[in-house]
Coordinates of C-alpha atoms and ligand atoms in Angstrom, one line a residue:
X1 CA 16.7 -2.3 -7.4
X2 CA 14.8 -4.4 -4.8
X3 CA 15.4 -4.2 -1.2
X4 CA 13.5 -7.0 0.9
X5 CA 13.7 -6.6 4.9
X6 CA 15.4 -9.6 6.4
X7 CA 12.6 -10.3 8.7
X8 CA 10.4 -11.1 6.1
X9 CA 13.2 -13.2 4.2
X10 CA 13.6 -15.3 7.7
X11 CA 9.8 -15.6 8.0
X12 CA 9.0 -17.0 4.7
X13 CA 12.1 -18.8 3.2
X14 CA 10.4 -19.2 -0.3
X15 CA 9.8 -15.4 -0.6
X16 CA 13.4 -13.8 -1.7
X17 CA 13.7 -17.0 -4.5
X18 CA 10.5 -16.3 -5.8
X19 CA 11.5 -12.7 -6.4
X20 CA 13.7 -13.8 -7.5
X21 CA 12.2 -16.4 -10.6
X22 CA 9.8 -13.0 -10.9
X23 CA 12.9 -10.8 -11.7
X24 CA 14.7 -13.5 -13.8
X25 CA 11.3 -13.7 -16.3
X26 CA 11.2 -10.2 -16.1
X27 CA 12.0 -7.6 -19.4
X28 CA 12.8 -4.6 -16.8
X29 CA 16.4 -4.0 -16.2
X30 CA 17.1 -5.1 -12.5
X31 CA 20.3 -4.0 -10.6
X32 CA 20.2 -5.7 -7.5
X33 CA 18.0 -7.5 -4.6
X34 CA 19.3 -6.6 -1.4
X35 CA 18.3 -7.7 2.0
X36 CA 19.0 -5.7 4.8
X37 CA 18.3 -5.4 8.6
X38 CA 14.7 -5.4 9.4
X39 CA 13.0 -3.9 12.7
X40 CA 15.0 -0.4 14.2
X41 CA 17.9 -1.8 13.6
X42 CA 17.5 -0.2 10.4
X43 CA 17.2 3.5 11.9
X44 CA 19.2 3.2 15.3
X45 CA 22.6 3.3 12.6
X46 CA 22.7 4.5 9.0
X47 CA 24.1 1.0 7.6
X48 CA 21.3 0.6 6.1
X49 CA 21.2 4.4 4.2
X50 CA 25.0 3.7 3.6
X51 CA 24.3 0.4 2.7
X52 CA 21.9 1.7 -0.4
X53 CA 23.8 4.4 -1.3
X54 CA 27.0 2.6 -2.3
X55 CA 24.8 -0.2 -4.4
X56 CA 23.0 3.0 -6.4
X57 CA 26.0 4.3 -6.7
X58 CA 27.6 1.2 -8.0
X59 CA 24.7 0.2 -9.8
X60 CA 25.1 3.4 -11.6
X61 CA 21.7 4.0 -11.0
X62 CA 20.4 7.5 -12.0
X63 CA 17.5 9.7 -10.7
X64 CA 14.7 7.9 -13.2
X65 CA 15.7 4.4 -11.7
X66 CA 13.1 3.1 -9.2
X67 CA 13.8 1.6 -6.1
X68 CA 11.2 -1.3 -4.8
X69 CA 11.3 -0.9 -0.7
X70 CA 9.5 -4.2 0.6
X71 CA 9.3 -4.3 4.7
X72 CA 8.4 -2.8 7.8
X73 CA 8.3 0.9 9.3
X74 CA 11.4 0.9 10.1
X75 CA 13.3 -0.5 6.3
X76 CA 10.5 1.9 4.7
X77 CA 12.0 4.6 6.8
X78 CA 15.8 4.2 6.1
X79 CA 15.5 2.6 2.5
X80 CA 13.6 6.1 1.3
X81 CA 16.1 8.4 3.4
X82 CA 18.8 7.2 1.2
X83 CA 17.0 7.3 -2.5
X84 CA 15.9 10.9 -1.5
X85 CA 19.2 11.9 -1.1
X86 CA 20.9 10.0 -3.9
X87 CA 20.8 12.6 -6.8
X88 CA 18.8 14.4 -4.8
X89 CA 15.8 11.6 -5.1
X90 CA 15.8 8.4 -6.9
X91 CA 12.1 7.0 -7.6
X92 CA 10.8 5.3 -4.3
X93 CA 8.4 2.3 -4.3
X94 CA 7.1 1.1 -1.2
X95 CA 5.5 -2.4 -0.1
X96 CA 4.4 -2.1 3.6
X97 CA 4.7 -5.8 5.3
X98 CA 4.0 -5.0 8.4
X99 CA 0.1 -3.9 9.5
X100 CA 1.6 -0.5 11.1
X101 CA 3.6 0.3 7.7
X102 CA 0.4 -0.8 5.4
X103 CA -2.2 1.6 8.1
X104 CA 0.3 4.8 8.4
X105 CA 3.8 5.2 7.4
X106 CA 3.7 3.6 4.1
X107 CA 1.2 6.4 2.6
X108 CA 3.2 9.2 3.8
X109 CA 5.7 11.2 3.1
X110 CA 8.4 11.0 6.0
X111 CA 11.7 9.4 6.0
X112 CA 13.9 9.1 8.4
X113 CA 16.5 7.8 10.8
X114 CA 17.5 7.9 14.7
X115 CA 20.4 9.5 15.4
X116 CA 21.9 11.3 19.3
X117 CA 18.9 8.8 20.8
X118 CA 16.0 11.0 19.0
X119 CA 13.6 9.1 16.9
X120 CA 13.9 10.7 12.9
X121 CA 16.2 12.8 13.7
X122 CA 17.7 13.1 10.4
X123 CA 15.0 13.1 7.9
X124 CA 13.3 14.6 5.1
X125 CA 9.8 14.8 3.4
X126 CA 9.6 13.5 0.5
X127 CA 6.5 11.2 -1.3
X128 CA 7.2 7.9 -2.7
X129 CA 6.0 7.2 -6.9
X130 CA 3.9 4.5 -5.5
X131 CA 2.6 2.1 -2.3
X132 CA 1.2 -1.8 -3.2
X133 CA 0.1 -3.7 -0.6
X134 CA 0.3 -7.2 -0.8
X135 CA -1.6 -8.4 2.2
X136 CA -0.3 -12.0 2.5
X137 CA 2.9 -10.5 3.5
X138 CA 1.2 -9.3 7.0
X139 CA 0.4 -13.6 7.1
X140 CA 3.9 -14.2 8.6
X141 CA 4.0 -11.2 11.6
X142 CA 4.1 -12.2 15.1
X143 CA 1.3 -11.5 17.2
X144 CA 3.1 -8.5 18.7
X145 CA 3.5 -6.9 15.1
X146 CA 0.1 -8.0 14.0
X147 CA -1.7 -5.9 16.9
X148 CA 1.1 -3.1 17.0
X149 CA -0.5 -2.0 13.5
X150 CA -4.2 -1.5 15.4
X151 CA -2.3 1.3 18.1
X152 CA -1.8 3.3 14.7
X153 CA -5.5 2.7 13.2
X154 CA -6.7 3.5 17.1
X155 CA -4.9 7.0 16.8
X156 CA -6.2 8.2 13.6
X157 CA -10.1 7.1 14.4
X158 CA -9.4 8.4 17.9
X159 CA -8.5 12.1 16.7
X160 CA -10.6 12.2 13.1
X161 CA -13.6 9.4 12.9
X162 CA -16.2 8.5 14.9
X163 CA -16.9 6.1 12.2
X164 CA -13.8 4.4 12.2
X165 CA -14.2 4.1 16.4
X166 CA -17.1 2.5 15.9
X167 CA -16.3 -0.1 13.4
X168 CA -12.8 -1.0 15.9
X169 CA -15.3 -1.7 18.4
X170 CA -18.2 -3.4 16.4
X171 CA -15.5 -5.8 14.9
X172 CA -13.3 -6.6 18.2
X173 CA -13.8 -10.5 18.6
X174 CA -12.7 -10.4 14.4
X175 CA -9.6 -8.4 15.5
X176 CA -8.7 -10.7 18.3
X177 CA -8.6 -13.2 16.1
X178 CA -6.4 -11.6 13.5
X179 CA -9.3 -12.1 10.9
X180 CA -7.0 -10.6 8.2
X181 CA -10.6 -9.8 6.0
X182 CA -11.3 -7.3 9.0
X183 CA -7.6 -6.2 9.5
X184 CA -7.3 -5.4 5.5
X185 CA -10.8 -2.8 6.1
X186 CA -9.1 -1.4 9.3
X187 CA -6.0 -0.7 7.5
X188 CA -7.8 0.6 4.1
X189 CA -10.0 3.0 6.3
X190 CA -6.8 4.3 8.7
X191 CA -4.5 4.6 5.5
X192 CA -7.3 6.7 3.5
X193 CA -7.6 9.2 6.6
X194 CA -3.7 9.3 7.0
X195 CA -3.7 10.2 3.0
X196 CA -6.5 12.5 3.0
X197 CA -5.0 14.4 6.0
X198 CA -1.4 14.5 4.0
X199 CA -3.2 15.3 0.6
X200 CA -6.2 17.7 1.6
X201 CA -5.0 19.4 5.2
X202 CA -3.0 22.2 3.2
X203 CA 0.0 21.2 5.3
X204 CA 1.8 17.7 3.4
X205 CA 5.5 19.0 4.7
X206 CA 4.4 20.4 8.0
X207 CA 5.5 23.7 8.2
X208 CA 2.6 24.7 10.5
X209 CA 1.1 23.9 14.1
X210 CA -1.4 21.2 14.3
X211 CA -0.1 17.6 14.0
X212 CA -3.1 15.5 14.3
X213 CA -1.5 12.7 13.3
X214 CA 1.2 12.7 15.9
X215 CA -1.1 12.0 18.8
X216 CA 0.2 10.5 21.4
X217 CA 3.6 10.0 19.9
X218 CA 5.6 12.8 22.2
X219 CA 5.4 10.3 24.9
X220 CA 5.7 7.1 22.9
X221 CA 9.3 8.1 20.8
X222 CA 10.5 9.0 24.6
X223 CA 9.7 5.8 25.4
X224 CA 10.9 4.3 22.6
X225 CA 13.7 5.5 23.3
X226 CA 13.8 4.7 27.6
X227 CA 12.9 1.3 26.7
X228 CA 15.9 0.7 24.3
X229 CA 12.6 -0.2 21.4
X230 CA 12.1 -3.2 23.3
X231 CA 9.0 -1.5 23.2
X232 CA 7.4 -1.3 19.3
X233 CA 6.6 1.7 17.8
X234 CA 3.3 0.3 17.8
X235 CA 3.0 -0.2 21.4
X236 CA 4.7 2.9 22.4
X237 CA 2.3 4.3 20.6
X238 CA -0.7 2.6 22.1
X239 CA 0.7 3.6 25.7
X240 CA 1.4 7.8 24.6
X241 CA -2.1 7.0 23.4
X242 CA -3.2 5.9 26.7
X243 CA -1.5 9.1 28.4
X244 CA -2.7 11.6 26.5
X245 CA -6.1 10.4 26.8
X246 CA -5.3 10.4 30.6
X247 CA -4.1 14.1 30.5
X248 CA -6.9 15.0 28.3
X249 CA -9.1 13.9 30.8
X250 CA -6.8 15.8 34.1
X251 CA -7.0 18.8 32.0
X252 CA -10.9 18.9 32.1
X253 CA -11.3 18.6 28.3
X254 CA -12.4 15.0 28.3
X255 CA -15.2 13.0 30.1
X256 CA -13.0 10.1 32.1
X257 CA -15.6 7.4 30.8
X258 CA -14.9 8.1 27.0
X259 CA -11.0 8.0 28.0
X260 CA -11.4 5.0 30.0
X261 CA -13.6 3.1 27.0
X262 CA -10.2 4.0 24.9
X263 CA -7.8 2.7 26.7
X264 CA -10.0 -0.3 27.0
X265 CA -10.5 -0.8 23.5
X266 CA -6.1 -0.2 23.5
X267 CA -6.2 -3.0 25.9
X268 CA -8.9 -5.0 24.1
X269 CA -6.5 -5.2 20.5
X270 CA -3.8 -6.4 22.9
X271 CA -1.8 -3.9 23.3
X272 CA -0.3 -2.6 26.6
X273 CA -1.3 0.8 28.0
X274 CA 1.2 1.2 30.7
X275 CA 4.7 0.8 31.2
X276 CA 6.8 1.4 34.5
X277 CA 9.1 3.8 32.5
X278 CA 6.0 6.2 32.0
X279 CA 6.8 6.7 35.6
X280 CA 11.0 8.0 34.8
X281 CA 11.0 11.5 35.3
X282 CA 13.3 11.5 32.1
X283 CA 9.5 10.9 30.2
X284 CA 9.0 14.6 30.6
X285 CA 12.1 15.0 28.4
X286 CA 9.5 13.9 25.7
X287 CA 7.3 17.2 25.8
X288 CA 10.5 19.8 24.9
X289 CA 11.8 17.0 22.3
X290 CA 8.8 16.7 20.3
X291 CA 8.9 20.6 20.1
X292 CA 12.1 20.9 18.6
X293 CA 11.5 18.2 16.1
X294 CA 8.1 19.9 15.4
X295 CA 9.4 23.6 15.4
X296 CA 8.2 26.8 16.9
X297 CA 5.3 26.6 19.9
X298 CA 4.5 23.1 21.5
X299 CA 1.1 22.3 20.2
X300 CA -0.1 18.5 21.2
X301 CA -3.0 17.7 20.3
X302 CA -5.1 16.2 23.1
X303 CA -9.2 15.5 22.5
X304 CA -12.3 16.6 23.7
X305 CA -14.3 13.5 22.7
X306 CA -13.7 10.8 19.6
X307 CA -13.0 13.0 16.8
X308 CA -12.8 16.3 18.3
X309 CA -9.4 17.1 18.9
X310 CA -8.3 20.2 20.8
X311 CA -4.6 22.0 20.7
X312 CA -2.7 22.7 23.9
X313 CA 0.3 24.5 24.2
X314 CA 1.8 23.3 27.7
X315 CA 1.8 20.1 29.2
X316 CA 2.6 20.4 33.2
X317 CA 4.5 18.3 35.2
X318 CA 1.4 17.6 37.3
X319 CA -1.0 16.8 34.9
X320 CA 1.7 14.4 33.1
X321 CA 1.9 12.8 37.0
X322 CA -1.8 12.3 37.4
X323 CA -2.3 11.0 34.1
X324 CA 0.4 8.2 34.5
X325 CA -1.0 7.8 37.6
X326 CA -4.2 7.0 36.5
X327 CA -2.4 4.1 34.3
X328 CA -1.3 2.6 37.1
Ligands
NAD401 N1 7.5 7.6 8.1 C1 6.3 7.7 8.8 O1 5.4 8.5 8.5 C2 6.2 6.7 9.9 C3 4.9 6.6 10.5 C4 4.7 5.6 11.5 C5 5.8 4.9 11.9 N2 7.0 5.0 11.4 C6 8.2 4.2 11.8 O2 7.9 2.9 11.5 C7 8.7 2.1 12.4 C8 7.9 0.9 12.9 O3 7.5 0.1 11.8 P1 6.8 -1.3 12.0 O4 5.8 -1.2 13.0 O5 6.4 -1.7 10.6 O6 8.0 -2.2 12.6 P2 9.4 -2.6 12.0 O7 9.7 -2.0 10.7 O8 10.3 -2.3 13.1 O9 9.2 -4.2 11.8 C9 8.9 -5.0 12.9 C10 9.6 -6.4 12.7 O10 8.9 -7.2 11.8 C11 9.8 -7.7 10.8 N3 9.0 -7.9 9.6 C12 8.6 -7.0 8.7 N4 7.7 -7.5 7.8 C13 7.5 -8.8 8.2 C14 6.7 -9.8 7.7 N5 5.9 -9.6 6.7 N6 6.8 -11.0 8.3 C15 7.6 -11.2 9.4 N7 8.3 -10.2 10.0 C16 8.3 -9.0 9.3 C17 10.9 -6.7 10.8 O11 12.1 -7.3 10.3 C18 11.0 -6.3 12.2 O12 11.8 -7.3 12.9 C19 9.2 3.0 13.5 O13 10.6 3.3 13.3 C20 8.3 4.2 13.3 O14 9.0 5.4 13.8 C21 7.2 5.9 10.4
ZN402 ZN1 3.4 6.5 14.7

């Protein structure tokens, strides 16, 4: 079974036909091509998960049949929620097609849906057989899905490579331009550290504290979820980036001028770094939500400079203030 995202079928009217003429010439036995709701759409209800569940079942697909997942985050999410859970896990293919998908989520081994207004709230681990990329997919994103991927390669370079930081910053005026040459390195290099954290850190299904890769993300699913995803996970992102940084910096862990270099760089890759609901007091609600999701003792991970993270285990009021503050 294929399953396309419908933002990529609306973007590029020629794409879904010549899956079609791929699938007709084709000796594998294909059920179905479906094309469902693209962007969080796909999460925020589970008629997307219902949606493949009744066309495996069907189908009468069984728990050697592959599904082929093309799209964003968000389809990627849903689509491999409901072949994990259909026989207790069909085989899952997935083709990132946005930036953020190919640099992170596609690689890893999380899927999920939103459900009582928390992001992945129903979920499970679980590792796909297999990730292509075809990079002229990303040719048809918006601007504000093209950058959204860099918040995600920002993070990982932020918290594990000093390397990677460099080569954002050596490469910027390539970036601006959505030079898709440079992009395609970004997104190679971020993806590799996102797999090598999943695959070598002894810790693929978190069961324990440290969540590198989750930095900055308690504040950016909160607001996420203030901002009704007008916001995009990318940009949420790029702001939680932004106050953590901030709070790193309140806390006395991190010099302001390596902070402030950051969120310039954030800024830089067009992405925003502020947002007046960082100032609801309902942002807070973030801290003790990322904590349940995570389990046991809130740990966030803050930084002491570019690739030295440090754990915390409280996050004040105060210093949440002054950080936001700082963002103006
Ligand atoms: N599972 C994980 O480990 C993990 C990691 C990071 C993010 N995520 C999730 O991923 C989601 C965000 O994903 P995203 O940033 O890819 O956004 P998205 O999936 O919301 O897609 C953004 C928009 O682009 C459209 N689109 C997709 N591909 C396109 C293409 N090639 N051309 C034109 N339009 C296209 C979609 O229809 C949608 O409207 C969030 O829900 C986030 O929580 C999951
Ligand atoms: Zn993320």
């Amino acid at each position: 079974m294929i399953i396309i995202d419908s933002g990529i079928a609306e973007a590029n009217k020629n794409y879904v036909a010549t899956i079609e003429a791929w699938i007709e010439k084709s000796k594998i036995n294909f059920t179905e091509l479906l094309i469902v709701q693209g962007g969080e759409a796909a999460k925020t209800s589970d008629t997307v998960v219902e949606t493949v569940l009744e066309h495996i079942n069907t189908c009468g697909m069984c728990r050697k049949s592959v599904v082929l997942a093309i799209g964003g985050g968000a389809v990627l999410d849903a689509v491999g929620f409901a072949t994990s859970i259909a026989h207790r896990g069909l085989q899952l293919i997935r083709m990132p097609s946005t930036t953020l998908s190919a640099c992170d989520s596609g690689v890893g081994v999380k899927n999920g849906i939103n459900k009582f207004g928390k992001k992945n709230f129903i979920g499970v681990f679980d590792p796909p057989l297999a990730v292509i990329n075809d990079y002229d997919l990303l040719l048809t994103l918006d601007d504000q899905h093209w950058f959204s991927g860099m918040s995600e390669v920002i993070k990982v370079a932020l918290v594990k490579s000093p390397a990677l930081y460099e080569t954002i910053k050596e490469n910027i005026h390539a970036i601006q331009n959505r030079d898709l040459e440079v992009m395609v390195m970004l997104m190679t290099d971020s993806a590799t550290l996102h797999l090598q954290h999943i695959t070598e850190g002894g810790d693929p299904f978190e069961r324990h504290e440290a969540r590198p890769l989750d930095f900055g993300h308690w504040a950016a699913h909160k607001l996420e979820q203030l901002t009704n995803h007008t916001l995009t996970h990318g940009e949420a992102v790029s702001i939680g980036l932004a106050i953590d940084l901030q709070c790193s910096v309140h806390l006395g862990l991190l010099p302001k001028e390596v902070a402030d270099e950051a969120i310039a760089l954030l800024q830089q890759c067009n992405l925003p770094t502020t947002h007046p609901m960082v100032h609801d007091k309902e942002l807070l609600a973030g801290i003790e939500e990322f904590r349940e999701h995570l389990g046991g003792r809130l740990t966030i991970l803050l930084l002491e400079n570019i690739g030295k993270p440090v754990e915390v285990h409280e996050l004040t009021e105060s210093i949440v203030q002054q950080a936001v503050q700082s963002l103006g």
